[in-house]
Amino acid sequence: MASKAIAIIAGVGAGTGAAVARKFAASYPVVLIARNPDNYESLAREINSNGGKALGISADVANAKSIKAATEAIKKEFGDDVTAAAAIFNASGSFVRKPFLELTEDEFMAGLEVSGRGAFNFSSAFLPLLLKTVHSNPKYPPALIFTGATASVKANAMMSSFATGKFALRALSSSLAKEFGPQGVHVSHAIIDGVIDIPRTKDWMKDAPPDAKISADAIADSYWYLHTQPRSAWIWEVDIRPYVEKW
Amino acid sequence: MASKAIAIIAGVGAGTGAAVARKFAASYPVVLIARNPDNYESLAREINSNGGKALGISADVANAKSIKAATEAIKKEFGDDVTAAAAIFNASGSFVRKPFLELTEDEFMAGLEVSGRGAFNFSSAFLPLLLKTVHSNPKYPPALIFTGATASVKANAMMSSFATGKFALRALSSSLAKEFGPQGVHVSHAIIDGVIDIPRTKDWMKDAPPDAKISADAIADSYWYLHTQPRSAWIWEVDIRPYVEKW
Amino acid sequence: MASKAIAIIAGVGAGTGAAVARKFAASYPVVLIARNPDNYESLAREINSNGGKALGISADVANAKSIKAATEAIKKEFGDDVTAAAAIFNASGSFVRKPFLELTEDEFMAGLEVSGRGAFNFSSAFLPLLLKTVHSNPKYPPALIFTGATASVKANAMMSSFATGKFALRALSSSLAKEFGPQGVHVSHAIIDGVIDIPRTKDWMKDAPPDAKISADAIADSYWYLHTQPRSAWIWEVDIRPYVEKW
Amino acid sequence: MASKAIAIIAGVGAGTGAAVARKFAASYPVVLIARNPDNYESLAREINSNGGKALGISADVANAKSIKAATEAIKKEFGDDVTAAAAIFNASGSFVRKPFLELTEDEFMAGLEVSGRGAFNFSSAFLPLLLKTVHSNPKYPPALIFTGATASVKANAMMSSFATGKFALRALSSSLAKEFGPQGVHVSHAIIDGVIDIPRTKDWMKDAPPDAKISADAIADSYWYLHTQPRSAWIWEVDIRPYVEKW
């Protein structure tokens, strides 16, 4: 049981979450949170076999009990005095695009359940671990980073579920930045504007140049950059898009 | 039982909601929705005794069944072929201001329950009545108006519950404007930035000029103005503040 | 020579400016400012022959001497104690769309000359006349309204001349609203987002519904509405677009 | 005469400009542009004596001839085939804060002369050098970075000169990003929101923690980070503020 600061990533899948986990795993033990163990098991093996340390936890951020259990599992593994160097909220509601009057209440609320309730549960659970790091003379200030999207600032027709969630997440990030920044926690928000280059999007944009999709590793680099900034010059928000993106 | 178009106002209290109801009651039968009948009973009496027509309904916008029952009550009163000239969503989550780590999950979600789930239920229930009006050659295009606040665009420290709700509501309004505008429904969003002059705020800002608080009647005039705009020149968003407001 | 408050409109052409002039001419003597007398002469005749009062002045807002001469002409016509009920800045730089590296310095600066320097000259000259009205117990508070465009908030590729001007104009409007609002002058900004229905755009959007272009009269109605708002509930910014506009 | 890519920094003074110059001088010959040679002479000496290469040029960005002469001086020093790895526009209009009606036309236009005309001249002159780099297989994509401020997005009372300039600069940066991004040049905009820690601000905020002012070196690190991003994941805008800043 070590007291070394860890990094916690929620929403680990094929793209951004996995890339972020690999990046932070080079410096910290990482906790990988996803609902479905399929999403983190091979990644955890990969990190553990490459000399890093990864703990996969199956949890639903939208369920407070589930996040509480995740916190217990983290303490069991890393000690009650565990601290966090970084907590990255990369979970996202499912992407329902259909006429508003065909949306069920549950479909509409799916975005807010993850990006509202889930982000609350995540922040409530792990801000205390980030605050503990502030006073431990860390190499870098502790960071709480939220992944947004174009829908964080633009709500298109038939996208109300996704956009209400992402707008709410941006509000939460801004409010937390103002409350916890002065306490030494760097809270940020990244607007990812474009298609991420992952297996699922392999066949999209086939006529575009090879780097017309966003590299998940490049997003991870940006998150790492945010983490390493000194507190005298923190960035709250970045917008990340490939060079060819129309906006 | 008349087929005349009605106006539906959710969130009827001492201020904006009541003023909006009075304004629209001069032209339409009005439905007054509030959780607590205390909030609409005297207003309904006042409108009904002044030659208008008001139906008060106790309902919780965040509860789909409750809004479904409200819709049934409306149809019972105004006929199955009832149409709506205007639907105004003025409900608001309670205003909790405290350190984030002291917020319970329910306190945090209070904003999203009303401004997210509630606005979804309200829009789902009453957009069909607004759409019916489009094809009935109405004097003014049907209007769906949402009441926002400074917190719709600015998320201050310790205000995450209110701001996440208001950001989400603004996203919903924008998405609906883009989907239903082309179908003939005027969807708008009003950012009310300042203190509204109601009994509860009587003792606030005592050293300021008498018109330093926003007149609820003036807000109602703006909502009526939005309703009467021709569809070739619709305003989506207005920001309303008193002349002395700092911003 | 009367001391009655006047309305001053700069940028009178076939569309918004003329419609605004007609609207305000129903209540006030109007001053019509354009560089080219062709742009106001028939309009002035029309207003004067319909029982209104219009004074056309050839002036270039971007030229301080020219605006000074306009002010002298106004005082000669309406008296040294003339006051203004409204001043509407509707002038606009020419719309150059070409690759940035092909822009000459003058082409680039054209937007800023009108929307920056011109708006400064206009505001400097006529704010004193608006301030005089504040204390004369006017029916409506004096209004200073600026016409913006989509380019006020979105700077597209190859549109830097127009967008820099419109962004700057929006900044000016916001700064003036904060300084002169508390002094009793209502400063506003209108983002006109869409094609205005004027002779020049007659052949545009031929497959769209007849009201898919913005009615200039409807814009004028909105400006009049802004002027008539009580100061306890002023709108700073409106966005005006036709119901079918994509945004 | 080398064909090595250079970095050009306009607006070299005690703070951000000098820090950026030092940072980029570790990798590139740097050109230091300021109106007053006092602002770059000791910095150029410092860089040249530390193993770097710096060329100071006295030029006024708002004067096209002056920027043309600077371009000639650059070509004379680095060859006609010189290319640019980075061009950083850090010049800023003087900061006039006074009642609007006391502003002279020149005082008002000071912001737009630098941030509008000056940024145009700078971009027109050096984008061709940046474009040449795109095809030379550079280690990092060429970058054009503009320094903004809180006034880039918020126009306060009595700040119209500064804010109109900064709003315009942001519009230019956005328009150029959309035009030149697809051509391989990374155009960015930095909103610096806070007091920069330089000799001139030494006595400001004396009761605040030592890192409550922004470190110019940290800004320079962020600019360098922007330069090194791969083009599949470019950031257009960052907002940089110290952890204690209210916003």
PDB file of N, CA and C in Angstrom, chain D residues 95-162:
ATOM      1  N   PHE D  95      -3.454  51.515 -23.197  1.00  0.00           N
ATOM      2  CA  PHE D  95      -4.586  51.170 -22.358  1.00  0.00           C
ATOM      3  C   PHE D  95      -5.189  52.461 -21.813  1.00  0.00           C
ATOM      4  N   VAL D  96      -6.131  53.029 -22.565  1.00  0.00           N
ATOM      5  CA  VAL D  96      -6.741  54.289 -22.129  1.00  0.00           C
ATOM      6  C   VAL D  96      -8.045  53.991 -21.417  1.00  0.00           C
ATOM      7  N   ARG D  97      -8.170  54.414 -20.194  1.00  0.00           N
ATOM      8  CA  ARG D  97      -9.420  54.227 -19.459  1.00  0.00           C
ATOM      9  C   ARG D  97      -9.958  55.578 -19.036  1.00  0.00           C
ATOM     10  N   LYS D  98     -10.921  56.076 -19.798  1.00  0.00           N
ATOM     11  CA  LYS D  98     -11.574  57.323 -19.390  1.00  0.00           C
ATOM     12  C   LYS D  98     -12.966  57.394 -19.992  1.00  0.00           C
ATOM     13  N   PRO D  99     -13.788  58.323 -19.470  1.00  0.00           N
ATOM     14  CA  PRO D  99     -15.160  58.425 -19.988  1.00  0.00           C
ATOM     15  C   PRO D  99     -15.161  58.535 -21.506  1.00  0.00           C
ATOM     16  N   PHE D 100     -16.083  57.852 -22.130  1.00  0.00           N
ATOM     17  CA  PHE D 100     -16.128  57.793 -23.579  1.00  0.00           C
ATOM     18  C   PHE D 100     -16.159  59.171 -24.213  1.00  0.00           C
ATOM     19  N   LEU D 101     -16.937  60.074 -23.625  1.00  0.00           N
ATOM     20  CA  LEU D 101     -17.086  61.385 -24.270  1.00  0.00           C
ATOM     21  C   LEU D 101     -15.851  62.260 -24.108  1.00  0.00           C
ATOM     22  N   GLU D 102     -14.869  61.791 -23.344  1.00  0.00           N
ATOM     23  CA  GLU D 102     -13.600  62.520 -23.255  1.00  0.00           C
ATOM     24  C   GLU D 102     -12.531  61.939 -24.180  1.00  0.00           C
ATOM     25  N   LEU D 103     -12.835  60.822 -24.825  1.00  0.00           N
ATOM     26  CA  LEU D 103     -11.866  60.188 -25.732  1.00  0.00           C
ATOM     27  C   LEU D 103     -11.739  60.992 -27.022  1.00  0.00           C
ATOM     28  N   THR D 104     -10.518  61.234 -27.453  1.00  0.00           N
ATOM     29  CA  THR D 104     -10.327  61.788 -28.788  1.00  0.00           C
ATOM     30  C   THR D 104     -10.412  60.639 -29.808  1.00  0.00           C
ATOM     31  N   GLU D 105     -10.604  61.022 -31.044  1.00  0.00           N
ATOM     32  CA  GLU D 105     -10.665  60.000 -32.096  1.00  0.00           C
ATOM     33  C   GLU D 105      -9.364  59.179 -32.114  1.00  0.00           C
ATOM     34  N   ASP D 106      -8.238  59.858 -31.957  1.00  0.00           N
ATOM     35  CA  ASP D 106      -6.968  59.123 -31.978  1.00  0.00           C
ATOM     36  C   ASP D 106      -6.833  58.188 -30.782  1.00  0.00           C
ATOM     37  N   GLU D 107      -7.272  58.654 -29.632  1.00  0.00           N
ATOM     38  CA  GLU D 107      -7.211  57.775 -28.458  1.00  0.00           C
ATOM     39  C   GLU D 107      -8.087  56.540 -28.674  1.00  0.00           C
ATOM     40  N   PHE D 108      -9.287  56.754 -29.197  1.00  0.00           N
ATOM     41  CA  PHE D 108     -10.161  55.611 -29.447  1.00  0.00           C
ATOM     42  C   PHE D 108      -9.543  54.663 -30.465  1.00  0.00           C
ATOM     43  N   MET D 109      -9.016  55.225 -31.544  1.00  0.00           N
ATOM     44  CA  MET D 109      -8.507  54.382 -32.632  1.00  0.00           C
ATOM     45  C   MET D 109      -7.183  53.709 -32.276  1.00  0.00           C
ATOM     46  N   ALA D 110      -6.554  54.115 -31.182  1.00  0.00           N
ATOM     47  CA  ALA D 110      -5.242  53.547 -30.832  1.00  0.00           C
ATOM     48  C   ALA D 110      -5.318  52.024 -30.736  1.00  0.00           C
ATOM     49  N   GLY D 111      -6.377  51.523 -30.135  1.00  0.00           N
ATOM     50  CA  GLY D 111      -6.525  50.070 -30.016  1.00  0.00           C
ATOM     51  C   GLY D 111      -6.645  49.406 -31.372  1.00  0.00           C
ATOM     52  N   LEU D 112      -7.485  49.961 -32.226  1.00  0.00           N
ATOM     53  CA  LEU D 112      -7.704  49.357 -33.542  1.00  0.00           C
ATOM     54  C   LEU D 112      -6.504  49.539 -34.465  1.00  0.00           C
ATOM     55  N   GLU D 113      -5.744  50.607 -34.274  1.00  0.00           N
ATOM     56  CA  GLU D 113      -4.558  50.791 -35.109  1.00  0.00           C
ATOM     57  C   GLU D 113      -3.557  49.665 -34.881  1.00  0.00           C
ATOM     58  N   VAL D 114      -3.369  49.305 -33.627  1.00  0.00           N
ATOM     59  CA  VAL D 114      -2.410  48.231 -33.330  1.00  0.00           C
ATOM     60  C   VAL D 114      -3.043  46.857 -33.568  1.00  0.00           C
ATOM     61  N   SER D 115      -4.189  46.623 -32.939  1.00  0.00           N
ATOM     62  CA  SER D 115      -4.774  45.272 -32.943  1.00  0.00           C
ATOM     63  C   SER D 115      -5.526  44.971 -34.229  1.00  0.00           C
ATOM     64  N   GLY D 116      -5.918  45.994 -34.956  1.00  0.00           N
ATOM     65  CA  GLY D 116      -6.569  45.779 -36.246  1.00  0.00           C
ATOM     66  C   GLY D 116      -5.557  45.925 -37.377  1.00  0.00           C
ATOM     67  N   ARG D 117      -5.176  47.174 -37.666  1.00  0.00           N
ATOM     68  CA  ARG D 117      -4.249  47.421 -38.767  1.00  0.00           C
ATOM     69  C   ARG D 117      -2.897  46.730 -38.525  1.00  0.00           C
ATOM     70  N   GLY D 118      -2.403  46.837 -37.310  1.00  0.00           N
ATOM     71  CA  GLY D 118      -1.099  46.249 -37.014  1.00  0.00           C
ATOM     72  C   GLY D 118      -1.114  44.732 -37.182  1.00  0.00           C
ATOM     73  N   ALA D 119      -2.152  44.103 -36.704  1.00  0.00           N
ATOM     74  CA  ALA D 119      -2.239  42.640 -36.827  1.00  0.00           C
ATOM     75  C   ALA D 119      -2.405  42.237 -38.289  1.00  0.00           C
ATOM     76  N   PHE D 120      -3.114  43.062 -39.056  1.00  0.00           N
ATOM     77  CA  PHE D 120      -3.219  42.797 -40.491  1.00  0.00           C
ATOM     78  C   PHE D 120      -1.838  42.873 -41.150  1.00  0.00           C
ATOM     79  N   ASN D 121      -1.115  43.955 -40.874  1.00  0.00           N
ATOM     80  CA  ASN D 121       0.213  44.113 -41.489  1.00  0.00           C
ATOM     81  C   ASN D 121       1.141  42.965 -41.115  1.00  0.00           C
ATOM     82  N   PHE D 122       1.109  42.613 -39.855  1.00  0.00           N
ATOM     83  CA  PHE D 122       1.966  41.540 -39.361  1.00  0.00           C
ATOM     84  C   PHE D 122       1.621  40.211 -40.036  1.00  0.00           C
ATOM     85  N   SER D 123       0.319  39.913 -40.078  1.00  0.00           N
ATOM     86  CA  SER D 123      -0.116  38.640 -40.662  1.00  0.00           C
ATOM     87  C   SER D 123       0.169  38.597 -42.158  1.00  0.00           C
ATOM     88  N   SER D 124      -0.101  39.693 -42.837  1.00  0.00           N
ATOM     89  CA  SER D 124       0.142  39.747 -44.282  1.00  0.00           C
ATOM     90  C   SER D 124       1.620  39.551 -44.606  1.00  0.00           C
ATOM     91  N   ALA D 125       2.454  40.136 -43.766  1.00  0.00           N
ATOM     92  CA  ALA D 125       3.902  40.064 -44.044  1.00  0.00           C
ATOM     93  C   ALA D 125       4.462  38.681 -43.749  1.00  0.00           C
ATOM     94  N   PHE D 126       3.978  38.030 -42.693  1.00  0.00           N
ATOM     95  CA  PHE D 126       4.683  36.837 -42.240  1.00  0.00           C
ATOM     96  C   PHE D 126       3.961  35.521 -42.507  1.00  0.00           C
ATOM     97  N   LEU D 127       2.676  35.567 -42.851  1.00  0.00           N
ATOM     98  CA  LEU D 127       2.018  34.315 -43.262  1.00  0.00           C
ATOM     99  C   LEU D 127       2.730  33.664 -44.447  1.00  0.00           C
ATOM    100  N   PRO D 128       3.188  34.428 -45.443  1.00  0.00           N
ATOM    101  CA  PRO D 128       3.925  33.763 -46.532  1.00  0.00           C
ATOM    102  C   PRO D 128       5.161  33.013 -46.040  1.00  0.00           C
ATOM    103  N   LEU D 129       5.838  33.539 -45.032  1.00  0.00           N
ATOM    104  CA  LEU D 129       7.018  32.837 -44.505  1.00  0.00           C
ATOM    105  C   LEU D 129       6.600  31.574 -43.735  1.00  0.00           C
ATOM    106  N   LEU D 130       5.459  31.645 -43.085  1.00  0.00           N
ATOM    107  CA  LEU D 130       4.957  30.470 -42.365  1.00  0.00           C
ATOM    108  C   LEU D 130       4.501  29.394 -43.352  1.00  0.00           C
ATOM    109  N   LEU D 131       3.820  29.819 -44.413  1.00  0.00           N
ATOM    110  CA  LEU D 131       3.348  28.856 -45.418  1.00  0.00           C
ATOM    111  C   LEU D 131       4.521  28.126 -46.068  1.00  0.00           C
ATOM    112  N   LYS D 132       5.636  28.834 -46.277  1.00  0.00           N
ATOM    113  CA  LYS D 132       6.810  28.175 -46.863  1.00  0.00           C
ATOM    114  C   LYS D 132       7.309  27.038 -45.984  1.00  0.00           C
ATOM    115  N   THR D 133       7.157  27.220 -44.676  1.00  0.00           N
ATOM    116  CA  THR D 133       7.627  26.185 -43.750  1.00  0.00           C
ATOM    117  C   THR D 133       6.814  24.897 -43.851  1.00  0.00           C
ATOM    118  N   VAL D 134       5.520  25.052 -44.149  1.00  0.00           N
ATOM    119  CA  VAL D 134       4.640  23.882 -44.173  1.00  0.00           C
ATOM    120  C   VAL D 134       5.220  22.761 -45.024  1.00  0.00           C
ATOM    121  N   HIS D 135       5.792  23.130 -46.148  1.00  0.00           N
ATOM    122  CA  HIS D 135       6.235  22.119 -47.113  1.00  0.00           C
ATOM    123  C   HIS D 135       7.694  21.715 -46.935  1.00  0.00           C
ATOM    124  N   SER D 136       8.296  22.181 -45.856  1.00  0.00           N
ATOM    125  CA  SER D 136       9.719  21.880 -45.646  1.00  0.00           C
ATOM    126  C   SER D 136       9.910  20.787 -44.621  1.00  0.00           C
ATOM    127  N   ASN D 137       8.852  20.014 -44.355  1.00  0.00           N
ATOM    128  CA  ASN D 137       8.964  18.914 -43.394  1.00  0.00           C
ATOM    129  C   ASN D 137       9.510  19.378 -42.039  1.00  0.00           C
ATOM    130  N   PRO D 138       8.852  20.361 -41.447  1.00  0.00           N
ATOM    131  CA  PRO D 138       9.374  20.911 -40.191  1.00  0.00           C
ATOM    132  C   PRO D 138       9.113  19.966 -39.022  1.00  0.00           C
ATOM    133  N   LYS D 139       9.887  20.130 -37.971  1.00  0.00           N
ATOM    134  CA  LYS D 139       9.663  19.341 -36.762  1.00  0.00           C
ATOM    135  C   LYS D 139       8.278  19.638 -36.190  1.00  0.00           C
ATOM    136  N   TYR D 140       7.928  20.906 -36.160  1.00  0.00           N
ATOM    137  CA  TYR D 140       6.623  21.320 -35.647  1.00  0.00           C
ATOM    138  C   TYR D 140       5.922  22.173 -36.700  1.00  0.00           C
ATOM    139  N   PRO D 141       4.603  22.124 -36.751  1.00  0.00           N
ATOM    140  CA  PRO D 141       3.886  22.960 -37.729  1.00  0.00           C
ATOM    141  C   PRO D 141       4.110  24.445 -37.431  1.00  0.00           C
ATOM    142  N   PRO D 142       4.175  25.259 -38.456  1.00  0.00           N
ATOM    143  CA  PRO D 142       4.362  26.694 -38.215  1.00  0.00           C
ATOM    144  C   PRO D 142       3.158  27.275 -37.474  1.00  0.00           C
ATOM    145  N   ALA D 143       3.437  28.232 -36.600  1.00  0.00           N
ATOM    146  CA  ALA D 143       2.397  28.770 -35.712  1.00  0.00           C
ATOM    147  C   ALA D 143       2.315  30.289 -35.812  1.00  0.00           C
ATOM    148  N   LEU D 144       1.088  30.771 -35.834  1.00  0.00           N
ATOM    149  CA  LEU D 144       0.814  32.213 -35.778  1.00  0.00           C
ATOM    150  C   LEU D 144      -0.058  32.426 -34.546  1.00  0.00           C
ATOM    151  N   ILE D 145       0.499  33.099 -33.557  1.00  0.00           N
ATOM    152  CA  ILE D 145      -0.182  33.214 -32.260  1.00  0.00           C
ATOM    153  C   ILE D 145      -0.440  34.684 -31.937  1.00  0.00           C
ATOM    154  N   PHE D 146      -1.666  34.951 -31.496  1.00  0.00           N
ATOM    155  CA  PHE D 146      -2.055  36.310 -31.128  1.00  0.00           C
ATOM    156  C   PHE D 146      -2.316  36.389 -29.620  1.00  0.00           C
ATOM    157  N   THR D 147      -1.830  37.442 -29.010  1.00  0.00           N
ATOM    158  CA  THR D 147      -2.056  37.654 -27.587  1.00  0.00           C
ATOM    159  C   THR D 147      -3.293  38.513 -27.357  1.00  0.00           C
ATOM    160  N   GLY D 148      -4.279  37.940 -26.700  1.00  0.00           N
ATOM    161  CA  GLY D 148      -5.478  38.677 -26.333  1.00  0.00           C
ATOM    162  C   GLY D 148      -5.508  38.953 -24.841  1.00  0.00           C
ATOM    163  N   ALA D 149      -6.665  39.342 -24.376  1.00  0.00           N
ATOM    164  CA  ALA D 149      -6.834  39.732 -22.975  1.00  0.00           C
ATOM    165  C   ALA D 149      -8.280  39.502 -22.585  1.00  0.00           C
ATOM    166  N   THR D 150      -8.583  39.705 -21.322  1.00  0.00           N
ATOM    167  CA  THR D 150      -9.986  39.646 -20.903  1.00  0.00           C
ATOM    168  C   THR D 150     -10.846  40.498 -21.824  1.00  0.00           C
ATOM    169  N   ALA D 151     -10.299  41.630 -22.236  1.00  0.00           N
ATOM    170  CA  ALA D 151     -11.054  42.547 -23.097  1.00  0.00           C
ATOM    171  C   ALA D 151     -11.305  41.969 -24.484  1.00  0.00           C
ATOM    172  N   SER D 152     -10.772  40.792 -24.781  1.00  0.00           N
ATOM    173  CA  SER D 152     -11.073  40.133 -26.058  1.00  0.00           C
ATOM    174  C   SER D 152     -12.496  39.592 -26.088  1.00  0.00           C
ATOM    175  N   VAL D 153     -13.044  39.359 -24.907  1.00  0.00           N
ATOM    176  CA  VAL D 153     -14.385  38.774 -24.836  1.00  0.00           C
ATOM    177  C   VAL D 153     -15.331  39.554 -23.930  1.00  0.00           C
ATOM    178  N   LYS D 154     -14.816  40.583 -23.275  1.00  0.00           N
ATOM    179  CA  LYS D 154     -15.657  41.379 -22.365  1.00  0.00           C
ATOM    180  C   LYS D 154     -15.268  42.838 -22.493  1.00  0.00           C
ATOM    181  N   ALA D 155     -16.230  43.664 -22.855  1.00  0.00           N
ATOM    182  CA  ALA D 155     -15.939  45.083 -23.074  1.00  0.00           C
ATOM    183  C   ALA D 155     -16.498  45.898 -21.918  1.00  0.00           C
ATOM    184  N   ASN D 156     -15.648  46.292 -21.025  1.00  0.00           N
ATOM    185  CA  ASN D 156     -16.118  47.029 -19.858  1.00  0.00           C
ATOM    186  C   ASN D 156     -16.346  48.503 -20.165  1.00  0.00           C
ATOM    187  N   ALA D 157     -17.049  49.154 -19.263  1.00  0.00           N
ATOM    188  CA  ALA D 157     -17.264  50.591 -19.385  1.00  0.00           C
ATOM    189  C   ALA D 157     -15.914  51.315 -19.411  1.00  0.00           C
ATOM    190  N   MET D 158     -15.829  52.317 -20.233  1.00  0.00           N
ATOM    191  CA  MET D 158     -14.641  53.172 -20.347  1.00  0.00           C
ATOM    192  C   MET D 158     -13.414  52.428 -20.882  1.00  0.00           C
ATOM    193  N   MET D 159     -13.638  51.281 -21.482  1.00  0.00           N
ATOM    194  CA  MET D 159     -12.528  50.512 -22.037  1.00  0.00           C
ATOM    195  C   MET D 159     -12.738  50.263 -23.536  1.00  0.00           C
ATOM    196  N   SER D 160     -13.468  51.115 -24.202  1.00  0.00           N
ATOM    197  CA  SER D 160     -13.847  50.808 -25.583  1.00  0.00           C
ATOM    198  C   SER D 160     -12.653  50.771 -26.528  1.00  0.00           C
ATOM    199  N   SER D 161     -11.649  51.595 -26.300  1.00  0.00           N
ATOM    200  CA  SER D 161     -10.503  51.578 -27.216  1.00  0.00           C
ATOM    201  C   SER D 161      -9.785  50.233 -27.155  1.00  0.00           C
ATOM    202  N   PHE D 162      -9.498  49.801 -25.959  1.00  0.00           N
ATOM    203  CA  PHE D 162      -8.787  48.546 -25.783  1.00  0.00           C
ATOM    204  C   PHE D 162      -9.648  47.364 -26.243  1.00  0.00           C
TER     205      PHE D 162
END
